[in-house]
Short mmCIF file of C-alpha atoms in Angstrom, two decimals:
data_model
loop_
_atom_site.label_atom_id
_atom_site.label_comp_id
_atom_site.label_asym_id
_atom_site.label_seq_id
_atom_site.Cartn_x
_atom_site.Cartn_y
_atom_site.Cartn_z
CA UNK A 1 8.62 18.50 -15.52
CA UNK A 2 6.50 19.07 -12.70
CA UNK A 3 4.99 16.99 -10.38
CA UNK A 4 1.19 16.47 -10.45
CA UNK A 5 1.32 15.60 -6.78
CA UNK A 6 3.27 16.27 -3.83
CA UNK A 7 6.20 13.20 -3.93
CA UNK A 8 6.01 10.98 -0.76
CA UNK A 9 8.80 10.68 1.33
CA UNK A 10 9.96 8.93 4.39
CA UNK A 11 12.58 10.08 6.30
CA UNK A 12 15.11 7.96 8.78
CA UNK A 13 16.99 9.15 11.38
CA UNK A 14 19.23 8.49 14.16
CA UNK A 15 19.47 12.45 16.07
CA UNK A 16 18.85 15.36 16.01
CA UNK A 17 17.27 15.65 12.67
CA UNK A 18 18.71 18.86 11.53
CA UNK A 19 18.45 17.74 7.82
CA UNK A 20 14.61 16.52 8.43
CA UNK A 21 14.44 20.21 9.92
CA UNK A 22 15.59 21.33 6.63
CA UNK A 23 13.06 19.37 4.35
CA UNK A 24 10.44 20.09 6.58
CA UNK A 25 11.13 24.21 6.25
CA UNK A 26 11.16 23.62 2.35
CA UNK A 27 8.02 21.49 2.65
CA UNK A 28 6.34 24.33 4.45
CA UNK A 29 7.32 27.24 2.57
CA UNK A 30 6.61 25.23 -0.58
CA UNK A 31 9.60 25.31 -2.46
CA UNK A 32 9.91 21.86 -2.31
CA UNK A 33 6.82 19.74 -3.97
CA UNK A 34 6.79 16.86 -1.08
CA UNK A 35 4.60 15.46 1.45
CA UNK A 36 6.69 13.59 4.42
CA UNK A 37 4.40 10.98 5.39
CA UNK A 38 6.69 9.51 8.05
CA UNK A 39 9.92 9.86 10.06
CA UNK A 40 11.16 6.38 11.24
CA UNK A 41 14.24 6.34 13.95
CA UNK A 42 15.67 3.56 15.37
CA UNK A 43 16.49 5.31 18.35
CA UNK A 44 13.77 7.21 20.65
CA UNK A 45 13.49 9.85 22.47
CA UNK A 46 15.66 11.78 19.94
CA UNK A 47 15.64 15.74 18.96
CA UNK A 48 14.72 14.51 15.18
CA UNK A 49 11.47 13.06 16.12
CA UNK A 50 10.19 15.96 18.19
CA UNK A 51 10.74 17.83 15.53
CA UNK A 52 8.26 15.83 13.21
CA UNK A 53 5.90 15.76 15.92
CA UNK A 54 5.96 19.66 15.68
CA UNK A 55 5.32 19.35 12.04
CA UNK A 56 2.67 17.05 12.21
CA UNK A 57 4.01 14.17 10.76
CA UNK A 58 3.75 10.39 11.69
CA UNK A 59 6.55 9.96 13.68
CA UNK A 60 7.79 6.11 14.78
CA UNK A 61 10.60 4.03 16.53
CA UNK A 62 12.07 1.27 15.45
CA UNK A 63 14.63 0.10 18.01
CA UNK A 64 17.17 -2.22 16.30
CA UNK A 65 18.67 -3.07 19.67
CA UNK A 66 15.37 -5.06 19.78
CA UNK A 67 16.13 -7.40 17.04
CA UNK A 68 18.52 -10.40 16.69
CA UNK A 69 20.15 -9.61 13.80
CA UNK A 70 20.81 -6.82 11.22
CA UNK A 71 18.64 -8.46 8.31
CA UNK A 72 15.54 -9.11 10.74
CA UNK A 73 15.65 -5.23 11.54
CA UNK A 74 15.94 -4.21 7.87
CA UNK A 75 13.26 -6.16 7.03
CA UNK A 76 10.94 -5.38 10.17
CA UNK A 77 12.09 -1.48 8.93
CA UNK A 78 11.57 -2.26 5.32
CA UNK A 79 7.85 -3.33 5.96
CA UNK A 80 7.03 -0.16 7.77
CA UNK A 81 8.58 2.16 5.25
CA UNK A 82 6.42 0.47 2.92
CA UNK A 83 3.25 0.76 4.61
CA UNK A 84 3.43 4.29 3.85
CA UNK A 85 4.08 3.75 0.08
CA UNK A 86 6.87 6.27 -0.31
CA UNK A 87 8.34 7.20 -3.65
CA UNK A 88 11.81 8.45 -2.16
CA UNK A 89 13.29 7.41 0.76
CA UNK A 90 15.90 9.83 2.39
CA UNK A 91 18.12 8.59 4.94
CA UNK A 92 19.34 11.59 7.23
CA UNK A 93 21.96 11.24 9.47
CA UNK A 94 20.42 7.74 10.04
CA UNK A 95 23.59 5.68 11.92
CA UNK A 96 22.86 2.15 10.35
CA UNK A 97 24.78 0.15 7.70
CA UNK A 98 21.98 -1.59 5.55
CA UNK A 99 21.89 -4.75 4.18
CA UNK A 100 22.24 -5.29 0.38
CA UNK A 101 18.47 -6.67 0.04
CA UNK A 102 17.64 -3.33 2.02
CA UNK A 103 19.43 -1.43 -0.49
CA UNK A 104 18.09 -3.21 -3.44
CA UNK A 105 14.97 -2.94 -2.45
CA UNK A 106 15.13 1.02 -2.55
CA UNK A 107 17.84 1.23 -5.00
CA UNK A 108 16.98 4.38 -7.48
CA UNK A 109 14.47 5.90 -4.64
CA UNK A 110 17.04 6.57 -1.88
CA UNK A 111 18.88 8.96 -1.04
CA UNK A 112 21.86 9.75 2.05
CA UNK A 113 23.99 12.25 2.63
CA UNK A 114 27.49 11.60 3.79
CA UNK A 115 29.79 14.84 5.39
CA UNK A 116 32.88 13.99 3.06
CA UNK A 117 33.61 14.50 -0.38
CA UNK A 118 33.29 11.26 -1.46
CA UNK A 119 35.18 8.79 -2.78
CA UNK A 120 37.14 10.37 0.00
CA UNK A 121 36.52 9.21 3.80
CA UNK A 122 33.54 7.12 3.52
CA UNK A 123 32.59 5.75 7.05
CA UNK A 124 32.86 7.97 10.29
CA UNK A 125 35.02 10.68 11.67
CA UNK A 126 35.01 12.51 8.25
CA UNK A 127 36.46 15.58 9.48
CA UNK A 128 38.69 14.56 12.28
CA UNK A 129 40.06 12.08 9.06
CA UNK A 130 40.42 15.16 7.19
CA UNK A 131 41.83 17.46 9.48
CA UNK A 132 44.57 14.88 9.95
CA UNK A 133 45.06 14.32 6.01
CA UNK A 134 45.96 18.05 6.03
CA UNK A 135 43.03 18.92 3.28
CA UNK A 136 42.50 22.50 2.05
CA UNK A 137 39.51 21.27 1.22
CA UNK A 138 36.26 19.45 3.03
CA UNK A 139 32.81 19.00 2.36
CA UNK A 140 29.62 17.07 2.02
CA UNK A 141 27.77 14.91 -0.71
CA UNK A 142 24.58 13.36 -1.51
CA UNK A 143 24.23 10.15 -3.28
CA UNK A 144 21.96 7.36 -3.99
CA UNK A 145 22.07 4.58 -1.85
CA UNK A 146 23.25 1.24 -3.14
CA UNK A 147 24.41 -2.12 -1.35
CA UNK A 148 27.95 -0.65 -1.03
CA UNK A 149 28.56 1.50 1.61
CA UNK A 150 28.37 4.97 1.03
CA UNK A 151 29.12 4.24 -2.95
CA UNK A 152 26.18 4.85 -4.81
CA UNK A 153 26.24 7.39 -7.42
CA UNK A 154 27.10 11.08 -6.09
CA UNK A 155 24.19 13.73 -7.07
CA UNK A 156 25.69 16.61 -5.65
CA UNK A 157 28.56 18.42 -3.41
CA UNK A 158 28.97 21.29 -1.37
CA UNK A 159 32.86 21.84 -0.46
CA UNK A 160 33.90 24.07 2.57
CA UNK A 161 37.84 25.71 3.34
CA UNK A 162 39.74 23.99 6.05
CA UNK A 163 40.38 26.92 8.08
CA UNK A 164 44.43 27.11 9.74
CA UNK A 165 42.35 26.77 13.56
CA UNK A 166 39.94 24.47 12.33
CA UNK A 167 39.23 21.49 14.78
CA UNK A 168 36.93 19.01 14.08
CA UNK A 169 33.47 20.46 15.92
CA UNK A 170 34.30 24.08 13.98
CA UNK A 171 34.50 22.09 10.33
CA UNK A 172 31.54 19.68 10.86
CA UNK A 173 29.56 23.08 11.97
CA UNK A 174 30.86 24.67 8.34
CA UNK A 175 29.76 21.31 6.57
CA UNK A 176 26.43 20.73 8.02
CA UNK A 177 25.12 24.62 6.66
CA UNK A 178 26.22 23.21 3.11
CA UNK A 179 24.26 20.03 4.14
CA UNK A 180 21.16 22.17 4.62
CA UNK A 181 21.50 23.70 1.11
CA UNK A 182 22.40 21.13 -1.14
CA UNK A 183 20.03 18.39 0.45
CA UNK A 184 16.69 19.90 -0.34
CA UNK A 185 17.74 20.73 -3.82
CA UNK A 186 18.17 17.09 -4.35
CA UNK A 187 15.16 16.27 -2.93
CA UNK A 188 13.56 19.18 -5.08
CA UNK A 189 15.15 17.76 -7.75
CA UNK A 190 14.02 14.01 -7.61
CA UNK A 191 10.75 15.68 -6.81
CA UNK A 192 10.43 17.43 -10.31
CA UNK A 193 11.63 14.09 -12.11
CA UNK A 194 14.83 15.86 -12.69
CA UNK A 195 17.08 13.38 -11.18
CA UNK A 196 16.84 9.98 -11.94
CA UNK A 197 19.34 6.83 -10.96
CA UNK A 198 19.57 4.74 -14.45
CA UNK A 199 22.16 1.79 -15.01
CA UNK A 200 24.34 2.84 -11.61
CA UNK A 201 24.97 6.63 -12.87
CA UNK A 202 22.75 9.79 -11.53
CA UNK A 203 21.26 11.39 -14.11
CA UNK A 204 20.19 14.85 -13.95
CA UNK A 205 17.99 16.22 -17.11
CA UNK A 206 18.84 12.76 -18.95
CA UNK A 207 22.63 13.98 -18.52
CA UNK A 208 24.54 11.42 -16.58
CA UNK A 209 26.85 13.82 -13.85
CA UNK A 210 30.44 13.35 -13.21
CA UNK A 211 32.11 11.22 -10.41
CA UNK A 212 31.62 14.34 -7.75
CA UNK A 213 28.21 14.97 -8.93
CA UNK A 214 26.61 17.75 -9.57
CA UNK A 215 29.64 20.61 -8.12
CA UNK A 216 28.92 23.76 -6.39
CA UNK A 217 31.34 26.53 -5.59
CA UNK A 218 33.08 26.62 -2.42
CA UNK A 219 31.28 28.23 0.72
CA UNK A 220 33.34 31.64 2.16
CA UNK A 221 34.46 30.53 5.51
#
């Protein structure tokens, strides 16, 4: 199936954007058929929105440090998203825990990406966590967003080697390049009406995927 327009998306951040970066390269080469309409942090004066101000795309702050309570800022953010219509939201590397009407509201047409191979290590410090579990193995997944946190269904992974002199700047470094595959081609997908959330499994070409996701190989160190 493909699209008979470009998909709109809105993108949150937090930093540096280097996953926007990534959907914005795919965007402009054309491989992947989406327009970004807006990029929404909640913190300013970060690297992420520069770089959508490069691209030419909307680019807003939404300070939650402003607001009283976490529900009043998802639903001050929810009404902005929506003023740009989106058909996908794609949360990256945006630092907030959202509320379950957030969620809901979304749910089936958001995406994150979380630098563990989940079920394992949801939350923060994913690598230090498992370079002190003594894993072999590390990596990143994508998933759709639902109230629980970081335990909607997986769409795809990427796993990495922990290396014998790995510490935990060296391994995130490792993950994020996996990160900057495997996220556009879930975007891509979605974009194509290839992936689809339906009764709390991911569906890719009507096939529901496993409990990983979809499984690449493992990257050569």
């Amino acid at each position: 199936m493909s699209p008979t327009h470009p998909l709109r998306v809105v993108v949150l951040i937090s930093g540096s954007g280097s996953n926007l970066q990534a959907l914005i390269d795919g965007q402009k080469r054309g491989e992947l058929p989406i327009e970004i309409v807006a990029v929404i942090s909640n913190r300013a004066a970060v690297r992420g929105l520069l770089r959508a101000e490069h691209a030419g795309i909307p680019a807003l702050v939404l300070d939650h440090t402003r607001y009283e309570s976490r529900e009043d800022f998802d639903k001050a953010l929810q009404a902005q998203i929506d003023e740009f219509r989106p058909e996908l939201v794609v949360l990256a590397g945006f630092m907030r825990i959202l509320t379950s009407d957030f969620a809901s509201h979304y749910e089936g047409r958001m995406l994150n990406i979380h630098p563990s191979l989940l079920p394992k290590y949801q939350g923060l410090h994913t690598h230090q966590r498992a370079l002190e579990a003594g894993e072999t193995e590390h990596g990143v997944t994508v998933h759709f967003v639902t109230p629980e946190l970081d335990g909607g269904p997986p769409v795809i992974q990427a796993r990495v080697p922990v290396l014998e002199n790995d510490d935990a700047e060296t391994l995130a470094a490792r993950v994020q390049q996996q990160e900057h595959v495997i996220y556009p081609l879930a975007v891509e997908w979605f974009a194509r009406g290839r992936l689809r959330m339906k009764s709390g499994k991911a569906l890719l070409d009507n096939e529901p995927l496993g409990p990983q996701g979809y499984l690449t190989g493992t990257a050569q160190p």
